[in-house]
CSV table of C-alpha atoms in Angstrom, one decimal:
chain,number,residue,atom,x,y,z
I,85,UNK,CA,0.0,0.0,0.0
I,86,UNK,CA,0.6,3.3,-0.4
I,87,UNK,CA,0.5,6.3,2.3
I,88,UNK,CA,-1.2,9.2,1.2
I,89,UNK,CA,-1.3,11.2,3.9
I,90,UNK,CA,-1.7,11.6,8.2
I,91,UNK,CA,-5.1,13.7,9.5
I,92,UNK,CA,-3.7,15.0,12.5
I,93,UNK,CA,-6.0,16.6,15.2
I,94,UNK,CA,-7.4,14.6,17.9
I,95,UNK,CA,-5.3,14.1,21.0
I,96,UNK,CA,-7.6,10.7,22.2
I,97,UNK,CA,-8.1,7.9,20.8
I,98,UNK,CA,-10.6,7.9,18.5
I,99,UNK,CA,-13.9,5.7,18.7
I,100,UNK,CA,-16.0,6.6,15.4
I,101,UNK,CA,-15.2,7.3,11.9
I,102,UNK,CA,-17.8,7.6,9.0
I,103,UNK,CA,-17.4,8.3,5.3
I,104,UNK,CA,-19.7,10.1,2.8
I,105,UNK,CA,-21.2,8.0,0.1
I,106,UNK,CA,-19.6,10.2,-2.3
I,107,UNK,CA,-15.7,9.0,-0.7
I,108,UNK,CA,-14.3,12.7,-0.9
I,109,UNK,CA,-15.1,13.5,3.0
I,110,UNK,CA,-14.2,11.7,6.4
I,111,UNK,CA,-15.5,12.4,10.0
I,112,UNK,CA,-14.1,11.2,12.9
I,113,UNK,CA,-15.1,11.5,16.8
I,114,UNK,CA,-12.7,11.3,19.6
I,115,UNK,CA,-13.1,10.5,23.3
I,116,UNK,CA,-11.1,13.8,23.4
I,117,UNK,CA,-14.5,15.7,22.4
I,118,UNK,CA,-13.6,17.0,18.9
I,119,UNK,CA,-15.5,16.0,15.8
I,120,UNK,CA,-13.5,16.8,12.5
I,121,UNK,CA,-14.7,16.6,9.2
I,122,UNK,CA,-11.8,16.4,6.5
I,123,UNK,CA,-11.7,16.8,2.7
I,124,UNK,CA,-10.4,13.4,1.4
I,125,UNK,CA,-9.8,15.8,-2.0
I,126,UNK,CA,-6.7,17.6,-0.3
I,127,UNK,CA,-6.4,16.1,3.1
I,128,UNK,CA,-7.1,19.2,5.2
I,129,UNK,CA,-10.0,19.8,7.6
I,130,UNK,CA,-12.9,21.7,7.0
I,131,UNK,CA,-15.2,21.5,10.1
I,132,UNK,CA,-15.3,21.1,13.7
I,133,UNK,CA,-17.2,21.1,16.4
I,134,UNK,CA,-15.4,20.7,20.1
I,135,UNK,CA,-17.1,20.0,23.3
I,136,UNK,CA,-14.4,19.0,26.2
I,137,UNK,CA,-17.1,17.8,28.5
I,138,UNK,CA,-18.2,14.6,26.1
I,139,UNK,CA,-16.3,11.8,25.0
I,140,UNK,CA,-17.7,10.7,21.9
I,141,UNK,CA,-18.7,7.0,20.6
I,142,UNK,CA,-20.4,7.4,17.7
I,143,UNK,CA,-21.0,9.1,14.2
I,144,UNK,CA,-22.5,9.4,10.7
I,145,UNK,CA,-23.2,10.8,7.8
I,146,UNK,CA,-26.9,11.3,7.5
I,147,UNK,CA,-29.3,13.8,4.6
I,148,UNK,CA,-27.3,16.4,2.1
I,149,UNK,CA,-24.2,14.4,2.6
I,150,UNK,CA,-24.0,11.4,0.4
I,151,UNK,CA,-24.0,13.2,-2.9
I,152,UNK,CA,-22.0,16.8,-4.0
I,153,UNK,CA,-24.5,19.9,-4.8
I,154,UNK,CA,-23.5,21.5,-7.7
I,155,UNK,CA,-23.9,25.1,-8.4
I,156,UNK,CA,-26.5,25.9,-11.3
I,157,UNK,CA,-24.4,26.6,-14.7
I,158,UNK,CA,-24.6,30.9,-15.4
I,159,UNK,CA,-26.3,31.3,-18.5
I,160,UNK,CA,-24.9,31.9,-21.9
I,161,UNK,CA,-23.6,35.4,-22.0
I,162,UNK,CA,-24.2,36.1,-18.5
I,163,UNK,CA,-21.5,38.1,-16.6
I,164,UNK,CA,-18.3,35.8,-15.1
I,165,UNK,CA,-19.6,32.6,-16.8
I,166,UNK,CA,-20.5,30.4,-19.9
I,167,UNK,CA,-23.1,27.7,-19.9
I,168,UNK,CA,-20.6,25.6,-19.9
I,169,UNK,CA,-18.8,26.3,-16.2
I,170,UNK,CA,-17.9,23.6,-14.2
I,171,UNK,CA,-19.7,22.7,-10.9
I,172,UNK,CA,-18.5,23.3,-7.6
I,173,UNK,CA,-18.8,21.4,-4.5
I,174,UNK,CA,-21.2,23.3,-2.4
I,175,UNK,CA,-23.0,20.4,-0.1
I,176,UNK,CA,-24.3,21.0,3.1
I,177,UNK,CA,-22.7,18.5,4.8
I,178,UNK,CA,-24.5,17.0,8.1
I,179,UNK,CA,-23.5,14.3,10.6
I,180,UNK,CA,-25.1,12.8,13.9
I,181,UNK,CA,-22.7,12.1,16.6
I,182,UNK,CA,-22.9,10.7,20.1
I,183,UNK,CA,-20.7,10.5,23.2
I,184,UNK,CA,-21.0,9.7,27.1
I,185,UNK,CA,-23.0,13.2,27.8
I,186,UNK,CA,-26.0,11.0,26.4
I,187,UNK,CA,-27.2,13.5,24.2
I,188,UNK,CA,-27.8,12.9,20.3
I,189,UNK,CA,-26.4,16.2,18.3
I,190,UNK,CA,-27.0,17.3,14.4
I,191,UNK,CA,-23.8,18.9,13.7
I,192,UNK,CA,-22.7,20.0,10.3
I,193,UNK,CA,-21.4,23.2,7.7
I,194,UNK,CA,-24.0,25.5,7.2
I,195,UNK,CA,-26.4,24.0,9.8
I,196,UNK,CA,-27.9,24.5,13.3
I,197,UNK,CA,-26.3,22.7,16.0
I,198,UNK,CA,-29.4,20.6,17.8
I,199,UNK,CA,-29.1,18.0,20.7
I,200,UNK,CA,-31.9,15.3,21.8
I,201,UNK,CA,-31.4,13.4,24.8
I,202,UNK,CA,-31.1,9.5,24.8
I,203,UNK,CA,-32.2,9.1,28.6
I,204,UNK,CA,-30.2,6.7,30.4
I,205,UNK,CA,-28.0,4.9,27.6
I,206,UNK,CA,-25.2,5.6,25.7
I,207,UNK,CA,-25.0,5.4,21.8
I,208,UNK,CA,-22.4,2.8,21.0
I,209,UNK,CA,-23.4,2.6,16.8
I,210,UNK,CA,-25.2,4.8,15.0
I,211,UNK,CA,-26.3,3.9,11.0
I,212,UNK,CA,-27.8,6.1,8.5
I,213,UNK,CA,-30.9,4.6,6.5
I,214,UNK,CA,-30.8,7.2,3.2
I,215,UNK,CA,-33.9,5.1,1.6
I,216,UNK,CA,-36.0,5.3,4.5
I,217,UNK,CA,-34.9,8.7,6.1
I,218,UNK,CA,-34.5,6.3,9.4
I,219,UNK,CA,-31.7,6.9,12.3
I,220,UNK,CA,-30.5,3.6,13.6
I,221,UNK,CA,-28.8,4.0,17.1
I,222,UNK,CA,-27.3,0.8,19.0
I,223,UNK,CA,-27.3,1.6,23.0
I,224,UNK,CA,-25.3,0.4,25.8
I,225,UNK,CA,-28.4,-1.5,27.3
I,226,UNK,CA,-28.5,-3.5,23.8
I,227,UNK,CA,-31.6,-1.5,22.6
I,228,UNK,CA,-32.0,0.2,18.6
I,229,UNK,CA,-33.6,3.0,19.2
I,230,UNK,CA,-34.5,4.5,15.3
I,231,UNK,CA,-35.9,8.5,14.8
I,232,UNK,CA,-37.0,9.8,11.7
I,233,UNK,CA,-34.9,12.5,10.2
I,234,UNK,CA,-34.6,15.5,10.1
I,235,UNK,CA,-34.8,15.3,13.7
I,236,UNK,CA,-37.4,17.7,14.3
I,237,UNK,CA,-38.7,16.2,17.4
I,238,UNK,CA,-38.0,13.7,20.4
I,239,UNK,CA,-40.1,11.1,19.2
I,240,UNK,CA,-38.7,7.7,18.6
I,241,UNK,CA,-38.9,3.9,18.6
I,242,UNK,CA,-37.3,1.2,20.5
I,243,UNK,CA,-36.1,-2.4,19.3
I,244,UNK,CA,-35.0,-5.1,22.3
I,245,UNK,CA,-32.5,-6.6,20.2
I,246,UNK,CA,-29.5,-7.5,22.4
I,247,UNK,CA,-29.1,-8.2,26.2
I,248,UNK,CA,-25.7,-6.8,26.2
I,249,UNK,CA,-24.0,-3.6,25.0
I,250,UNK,CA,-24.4,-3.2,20.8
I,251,UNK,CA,-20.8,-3.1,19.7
I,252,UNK,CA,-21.4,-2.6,16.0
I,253,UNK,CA,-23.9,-2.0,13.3
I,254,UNK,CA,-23.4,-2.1,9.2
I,255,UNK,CA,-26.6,-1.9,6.8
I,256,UNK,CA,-26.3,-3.5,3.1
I,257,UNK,CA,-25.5,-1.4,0.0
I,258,UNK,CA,-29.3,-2.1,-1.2
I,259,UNK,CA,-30.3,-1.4,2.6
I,260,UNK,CA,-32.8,-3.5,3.6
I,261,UNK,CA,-30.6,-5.6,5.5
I,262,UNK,CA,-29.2,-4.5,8.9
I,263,UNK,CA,-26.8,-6.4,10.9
I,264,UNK,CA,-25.8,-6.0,14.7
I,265,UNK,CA,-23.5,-7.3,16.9
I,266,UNK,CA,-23.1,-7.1,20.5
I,267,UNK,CA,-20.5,-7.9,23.4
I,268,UNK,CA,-22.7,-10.9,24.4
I,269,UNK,CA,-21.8,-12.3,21.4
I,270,UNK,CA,-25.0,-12.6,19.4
I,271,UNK,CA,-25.1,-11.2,15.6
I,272,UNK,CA,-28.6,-10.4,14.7
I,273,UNK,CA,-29.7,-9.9,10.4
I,274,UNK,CA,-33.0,-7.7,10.6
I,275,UNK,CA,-34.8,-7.5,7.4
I,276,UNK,CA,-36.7,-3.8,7.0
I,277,UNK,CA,-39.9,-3.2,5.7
I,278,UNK,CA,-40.9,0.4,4.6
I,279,UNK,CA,-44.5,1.7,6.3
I,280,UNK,CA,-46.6,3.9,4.8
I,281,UNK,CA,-49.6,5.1,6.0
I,282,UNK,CA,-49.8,2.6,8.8
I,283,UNK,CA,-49.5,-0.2,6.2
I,284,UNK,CA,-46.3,-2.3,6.5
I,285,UNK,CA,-45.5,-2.7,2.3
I,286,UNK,CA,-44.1,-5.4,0.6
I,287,UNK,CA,-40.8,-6.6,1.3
I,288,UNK,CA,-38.1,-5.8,-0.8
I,289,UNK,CA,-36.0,-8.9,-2.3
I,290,UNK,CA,-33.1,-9.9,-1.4
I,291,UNK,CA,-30.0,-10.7,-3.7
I,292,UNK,CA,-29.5,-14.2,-3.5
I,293,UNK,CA,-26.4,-13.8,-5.5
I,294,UNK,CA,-25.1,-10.8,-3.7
I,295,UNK,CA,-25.3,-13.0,-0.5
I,296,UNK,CA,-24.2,-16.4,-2.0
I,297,UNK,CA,-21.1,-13.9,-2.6
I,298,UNK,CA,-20.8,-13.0,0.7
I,299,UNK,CA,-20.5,-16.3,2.5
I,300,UNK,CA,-18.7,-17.9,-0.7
I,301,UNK,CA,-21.7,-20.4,-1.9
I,302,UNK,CA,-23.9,-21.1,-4.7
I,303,UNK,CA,-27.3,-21.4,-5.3
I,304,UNK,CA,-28.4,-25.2,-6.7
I,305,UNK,CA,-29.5,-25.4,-9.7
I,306,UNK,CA,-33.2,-24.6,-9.8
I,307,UNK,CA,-33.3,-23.8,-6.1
I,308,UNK,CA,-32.6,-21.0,-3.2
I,309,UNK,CA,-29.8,-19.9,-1.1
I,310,UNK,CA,-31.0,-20.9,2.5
I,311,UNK,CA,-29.1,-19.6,5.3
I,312,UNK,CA,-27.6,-22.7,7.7
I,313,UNK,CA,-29.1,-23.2,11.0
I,314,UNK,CA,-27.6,-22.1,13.9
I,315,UNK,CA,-26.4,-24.4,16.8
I,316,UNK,CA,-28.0,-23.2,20.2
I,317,UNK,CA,-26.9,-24.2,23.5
I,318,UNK,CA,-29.7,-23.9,26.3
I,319,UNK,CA,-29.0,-22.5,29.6
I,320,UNK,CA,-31.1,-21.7,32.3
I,321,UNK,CA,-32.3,-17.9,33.2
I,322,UNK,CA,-30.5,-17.9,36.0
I,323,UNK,CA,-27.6,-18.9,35.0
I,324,UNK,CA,-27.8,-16.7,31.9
I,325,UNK,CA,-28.3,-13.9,34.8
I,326,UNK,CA,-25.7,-14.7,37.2
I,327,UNK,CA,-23.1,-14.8,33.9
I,328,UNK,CA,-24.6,-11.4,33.4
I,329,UNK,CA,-23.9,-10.1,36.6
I,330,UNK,CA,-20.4,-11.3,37.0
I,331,UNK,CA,-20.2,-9.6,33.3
I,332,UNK,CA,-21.4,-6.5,35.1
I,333,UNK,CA,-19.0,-6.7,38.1
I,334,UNK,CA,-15.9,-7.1,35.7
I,335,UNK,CA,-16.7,-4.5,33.2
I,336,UNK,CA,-17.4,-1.8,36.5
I,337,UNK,CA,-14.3,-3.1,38.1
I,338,UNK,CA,-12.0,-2.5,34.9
I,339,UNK,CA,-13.7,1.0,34.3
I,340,UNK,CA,-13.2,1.8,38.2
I,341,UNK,CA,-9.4,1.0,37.4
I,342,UNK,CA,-9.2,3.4,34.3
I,343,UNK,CA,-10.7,6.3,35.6
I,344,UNK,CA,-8.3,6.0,38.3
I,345,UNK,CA,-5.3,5.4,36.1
I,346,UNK,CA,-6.5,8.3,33.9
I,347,UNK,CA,-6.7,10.7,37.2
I,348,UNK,CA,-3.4,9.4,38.1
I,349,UNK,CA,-1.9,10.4,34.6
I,350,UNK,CA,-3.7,13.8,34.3
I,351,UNK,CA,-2.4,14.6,37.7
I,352,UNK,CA,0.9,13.9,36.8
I,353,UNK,CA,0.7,15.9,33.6
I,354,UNK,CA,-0.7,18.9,36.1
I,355,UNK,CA,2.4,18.1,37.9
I,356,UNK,CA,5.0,18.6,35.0
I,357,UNK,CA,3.0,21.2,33.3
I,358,UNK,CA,3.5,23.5,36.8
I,359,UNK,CA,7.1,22.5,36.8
I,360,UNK,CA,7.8,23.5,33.5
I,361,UNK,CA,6.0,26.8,33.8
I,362,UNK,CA,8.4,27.5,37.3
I,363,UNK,CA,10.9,26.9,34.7
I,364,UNK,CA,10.3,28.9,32.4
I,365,UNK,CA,9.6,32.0,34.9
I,366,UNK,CA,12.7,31.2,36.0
I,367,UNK,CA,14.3,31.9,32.5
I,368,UNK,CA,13.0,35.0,32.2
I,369,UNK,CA,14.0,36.3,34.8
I,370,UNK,CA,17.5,35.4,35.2
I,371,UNK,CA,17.2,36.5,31.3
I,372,UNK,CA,16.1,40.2,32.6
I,373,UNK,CA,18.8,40.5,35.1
I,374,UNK,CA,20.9,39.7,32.9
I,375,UNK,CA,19.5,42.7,30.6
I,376,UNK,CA,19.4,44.7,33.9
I,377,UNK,CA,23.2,44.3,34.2
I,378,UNK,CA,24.4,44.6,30.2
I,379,UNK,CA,22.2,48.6,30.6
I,380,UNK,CA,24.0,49.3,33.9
I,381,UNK,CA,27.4,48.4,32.0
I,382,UNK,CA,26.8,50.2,29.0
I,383,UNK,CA,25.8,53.5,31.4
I,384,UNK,CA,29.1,52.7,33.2
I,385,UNK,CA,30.9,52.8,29.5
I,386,UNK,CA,29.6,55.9,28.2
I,387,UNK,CA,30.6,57.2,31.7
I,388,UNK,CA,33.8,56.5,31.6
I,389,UNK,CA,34.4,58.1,27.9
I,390,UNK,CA,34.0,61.4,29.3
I,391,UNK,CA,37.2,61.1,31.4
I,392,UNK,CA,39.7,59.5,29.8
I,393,UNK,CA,40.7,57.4,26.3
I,394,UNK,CA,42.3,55.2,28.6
I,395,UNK,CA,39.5,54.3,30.9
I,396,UNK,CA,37.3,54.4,27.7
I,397,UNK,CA,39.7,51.2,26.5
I,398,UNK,CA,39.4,49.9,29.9
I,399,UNK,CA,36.3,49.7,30.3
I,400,UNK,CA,35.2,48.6,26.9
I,401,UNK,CA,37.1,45.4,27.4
I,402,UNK,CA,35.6,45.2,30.9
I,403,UNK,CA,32.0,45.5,29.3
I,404,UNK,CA,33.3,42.6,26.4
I,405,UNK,CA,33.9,40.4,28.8
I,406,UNK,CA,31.2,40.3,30.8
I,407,UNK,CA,28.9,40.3,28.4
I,408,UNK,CA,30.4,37.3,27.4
I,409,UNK,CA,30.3,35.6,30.2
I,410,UNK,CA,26.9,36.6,30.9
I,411,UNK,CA,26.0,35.0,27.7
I,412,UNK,CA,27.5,32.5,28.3
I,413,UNK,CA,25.9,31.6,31.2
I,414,UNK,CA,22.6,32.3,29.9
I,415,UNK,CA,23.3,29.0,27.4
I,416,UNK,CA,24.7,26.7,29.5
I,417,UNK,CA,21.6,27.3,31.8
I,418,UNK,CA,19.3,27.1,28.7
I,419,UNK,CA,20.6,23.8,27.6
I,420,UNK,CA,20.2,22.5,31.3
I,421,UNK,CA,16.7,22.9,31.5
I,422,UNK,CA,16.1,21.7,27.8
I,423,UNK,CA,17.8,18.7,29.3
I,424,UNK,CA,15.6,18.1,31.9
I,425,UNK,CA,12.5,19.0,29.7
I,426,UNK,CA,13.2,16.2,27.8
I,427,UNK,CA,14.0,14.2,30.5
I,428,UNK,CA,10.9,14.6,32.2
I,429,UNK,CA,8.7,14.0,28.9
I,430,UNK,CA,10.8,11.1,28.3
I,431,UNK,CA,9.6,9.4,32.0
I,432,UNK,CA,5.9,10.4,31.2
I,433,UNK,CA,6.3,8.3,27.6
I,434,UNK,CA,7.8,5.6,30.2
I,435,UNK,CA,4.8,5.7,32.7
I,436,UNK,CA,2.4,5.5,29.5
I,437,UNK,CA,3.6,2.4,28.2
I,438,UNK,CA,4.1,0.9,31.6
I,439,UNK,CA,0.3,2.1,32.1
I,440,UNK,CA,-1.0,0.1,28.8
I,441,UNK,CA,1.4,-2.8,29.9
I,442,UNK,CA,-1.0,-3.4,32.9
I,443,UNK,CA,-4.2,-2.7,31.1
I,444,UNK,CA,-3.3,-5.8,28.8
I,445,UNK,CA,-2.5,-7.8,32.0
I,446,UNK,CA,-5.9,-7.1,33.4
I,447,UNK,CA,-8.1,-7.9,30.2
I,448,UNK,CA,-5.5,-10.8,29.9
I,449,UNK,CA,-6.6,-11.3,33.7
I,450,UNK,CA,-10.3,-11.3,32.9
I,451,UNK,CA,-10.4,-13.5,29.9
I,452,UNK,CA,-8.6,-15.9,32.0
I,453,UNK,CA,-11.3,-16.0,34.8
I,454,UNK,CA,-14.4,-15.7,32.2
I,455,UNK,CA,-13.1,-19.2,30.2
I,456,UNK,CA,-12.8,-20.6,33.7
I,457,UNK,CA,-16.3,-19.5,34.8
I,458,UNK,CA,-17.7,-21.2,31.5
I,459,UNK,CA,-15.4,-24.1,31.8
I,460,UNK,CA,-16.6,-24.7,35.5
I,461,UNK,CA,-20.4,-24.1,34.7
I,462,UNK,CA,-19.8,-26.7,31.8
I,463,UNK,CA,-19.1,-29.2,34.1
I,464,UNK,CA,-21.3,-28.7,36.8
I,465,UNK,CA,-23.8,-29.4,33.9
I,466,UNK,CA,-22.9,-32.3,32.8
I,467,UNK,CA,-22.3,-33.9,36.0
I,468,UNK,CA,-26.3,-32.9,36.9
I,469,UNK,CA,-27.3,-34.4,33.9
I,470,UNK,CA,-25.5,-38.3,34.8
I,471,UNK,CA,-26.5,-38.0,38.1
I,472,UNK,CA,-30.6,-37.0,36.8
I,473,UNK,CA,-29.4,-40.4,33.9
I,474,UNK,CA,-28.5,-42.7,37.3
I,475,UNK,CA,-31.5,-41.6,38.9
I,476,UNK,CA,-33.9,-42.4,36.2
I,477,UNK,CA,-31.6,-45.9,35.9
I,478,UNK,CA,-32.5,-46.6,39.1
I,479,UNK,CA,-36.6,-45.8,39.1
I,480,UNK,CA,-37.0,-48.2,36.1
I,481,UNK,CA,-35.1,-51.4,38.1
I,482,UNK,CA,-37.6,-50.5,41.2
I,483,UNK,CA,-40.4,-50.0,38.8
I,484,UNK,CA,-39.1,-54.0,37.4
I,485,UNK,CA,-39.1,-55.3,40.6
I,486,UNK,CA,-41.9,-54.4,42.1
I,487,UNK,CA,-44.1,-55.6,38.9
I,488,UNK,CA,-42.1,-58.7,39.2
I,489,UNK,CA,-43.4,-58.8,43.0
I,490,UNK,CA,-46.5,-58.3,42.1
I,491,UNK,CA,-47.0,-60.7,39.4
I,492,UNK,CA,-45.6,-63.3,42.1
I,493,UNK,CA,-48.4,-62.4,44.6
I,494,UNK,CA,-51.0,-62.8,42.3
I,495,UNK,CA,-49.6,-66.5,41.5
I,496,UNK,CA,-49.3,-67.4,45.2
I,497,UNK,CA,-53.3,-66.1,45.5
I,498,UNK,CA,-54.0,-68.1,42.5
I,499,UNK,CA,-52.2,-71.3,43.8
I,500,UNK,CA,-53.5,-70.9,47.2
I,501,UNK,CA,-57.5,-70.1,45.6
I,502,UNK,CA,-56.8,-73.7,43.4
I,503,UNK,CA,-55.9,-75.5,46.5
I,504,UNK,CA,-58.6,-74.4,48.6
């Protein structure tokens, strides 16, 4: 591959990138709170919209975006134009985004900001249905939530899709098909169907050979592409729900741990950033005294001219020297504290890596305890189910013998009725 150039901006890690369907513009979203929208055409950045107290999630391209307005051709004759001028890229680009505040926003160029609120969930995936002017936005509770757009209201729809958090969230070039995923590990294929007027309309057909491309099969002759059936493992509710809660507990625990390793570093950079400043002041002022002491010396010079061409050459070599000592002095003190600058942003790089080094031994850590937790509720299951096999073993040899005891009454009755 080929490099073609770095966007530089955001100073997080970023969580959300969408393109436009035309490929000639790129937004991202950052957990540092900055959403940039870049021109793909010369790699520069031609939007943004900052808000420090969100980290954003999510992001897409939604109306006026997918396809470049072009300005009307002047007519022939007309001042600063022929009929035949070409068009410009005018759109009015917009985009939803979505972060931890909880708040959906409309962002874009040449548009009014708006934000709705999403109540008590976070937007993990939001999807753009152009066809059906439908918002698709997965939450952290596992719910779609969809809004019609323009977003000119609050009101809205919810879908109980997932039990866990929605990870991700794609639709199909011919959009009719959406697929989710979630961190339970479930991936759900939701066929839409338009409704108009409060009638649900036909649905639209799917490309058999579009999917038979997709998974790398083909249609028998005559016949239809089936999707294969799934293999499903049973497990009782409250097993499902203790699982779930000990998902809970992990996923608080490790957060817990990075907000307090994320205090930690922003202290720390509080720390340096105060240090550095004393430095600096420091600087400066040994860099006035120094100025301080160069006037007083040149006052002393033009002094000393009035009496005497000896004391003029006297002095003037005084005044040379310690001027150059005095400069002197100024860089070795310079080079001293660019020293310890670097020194000091080379140990923050240190603590950083050794930071990420134990946030991979933790979710190391907790993979390592959740395939033990499975393992150990796999085998607790299959021992329940020999011992419920012995049982019913055992009620079909009592349920033998005691027909076998009966039977041998009823001939001793019989034997003893003949006799008698």
């Amino acid at each position: 591959y080929t490099m073609l150039s770095t966007l530089r901006g955001h100073i997080g890690q970023i969580k959300a990138v969408s393109f436009s369907r035309d490929d000639i513009r790129l937004v991202s979203a950052s957990v540092d709170g900055a959403v940039y929208e870049w021109s793909l055409e010369t790699y520069s950045r031609i939007d943004e919209n900052i808000t420090k107290s969100c980290q954003y999630t999510a992001a897409a391209y939604t109306t006026g975006s997918y396809a470049s307005m072009s300005r009307p051709a002047a007519p022939s004759g007309a001042e600063g134009g022929t009929s035949g001028a070409p068009a410009t890229n005018t759109a009015v680009s917009e985009y939803v985004v979505s972060g931890s505040d909880k708040v959906l926003r409309q962002l874009g160029r040449n548009s009014t900001m708006r934000g709705y609120s999403l109540g008590a969930d976070v937007a993990e995936s939001i999807v753009y249905c152009n066809s059906a002017s439908t918002l698709f936005v997965g939450t952290s509770s596992g719910v779609i939530r969809t809004f019609m757009y323009p977003l000119n209201g609050v009101e809205f729809k919810d879908y109980y899709v997932h039990t866990a958090k929605i990870s991700h969230m794609r639709l199909t070039p011919a959009e009719n098909l959406l697929f989710t995923s979630s961190e339970s590990g479930a991936l759900m294929i939701m066929h839409m169907q338009p409704v108009v007027q409060g009638r649900i309309q036909p649905k639209r057909p799917i490309d058999v050979g579009s999917s038979a491309a997709l998974s790398g099969a083909s249609a028998p002759p005559g016949g239809s592409l089936h999707p294969p059936f799934l293999d499903v493992v049973m497990l009782s509710r409250q097993a499902l729900e203790d699982r779930l809660a000990t998902e809970r507990d992990l996923h608080a625990k490790m957060k817990d741990m990075q907000t307090q390793s994320e205090y930690q570093m922003q202290m720390k950079q509080l720390y340096y950033e105060s240090e550095l400043k004393s430095l600096r002041t420091d600087t400066t002022n040994t860099h006035n005294q120094a100025q301080v002491a160069y006037e007083e010396l040149r006052r002393a010079k033009v002094t000393a001219e009035t009496r005497s061409s000896e004391d003029k050459q006297q002095l003037e070599q005084d005044h040379v020297k310690a001027a150059g000592d005095l400069e002197a002095l100024y860089e070795r003190k310079l080079r001293e504290m660019s020293t310890k600058y670097d020194e000091l942003y080379k140990e923050k790089d240190d603590l950083e890596i050794d930071m990420e080094e134990k946030m991979r031994k933790q979710r190391e850590q907790y993979q390592a305890a959740l395939q033990a937790f499975t393992q150990e509720l796999e085998a607790k299951l299959l021992s329940e189910r020999s011992r419920y096999d012995a049982l019913l073993k055992e009620m079909e040899l009592m349920r033998v013998a005691h027909e076998e005891e009966v039977l041998q009454l009823h001939e001793e009755h019989d034997y003893e009725a003949a006799v008698f």
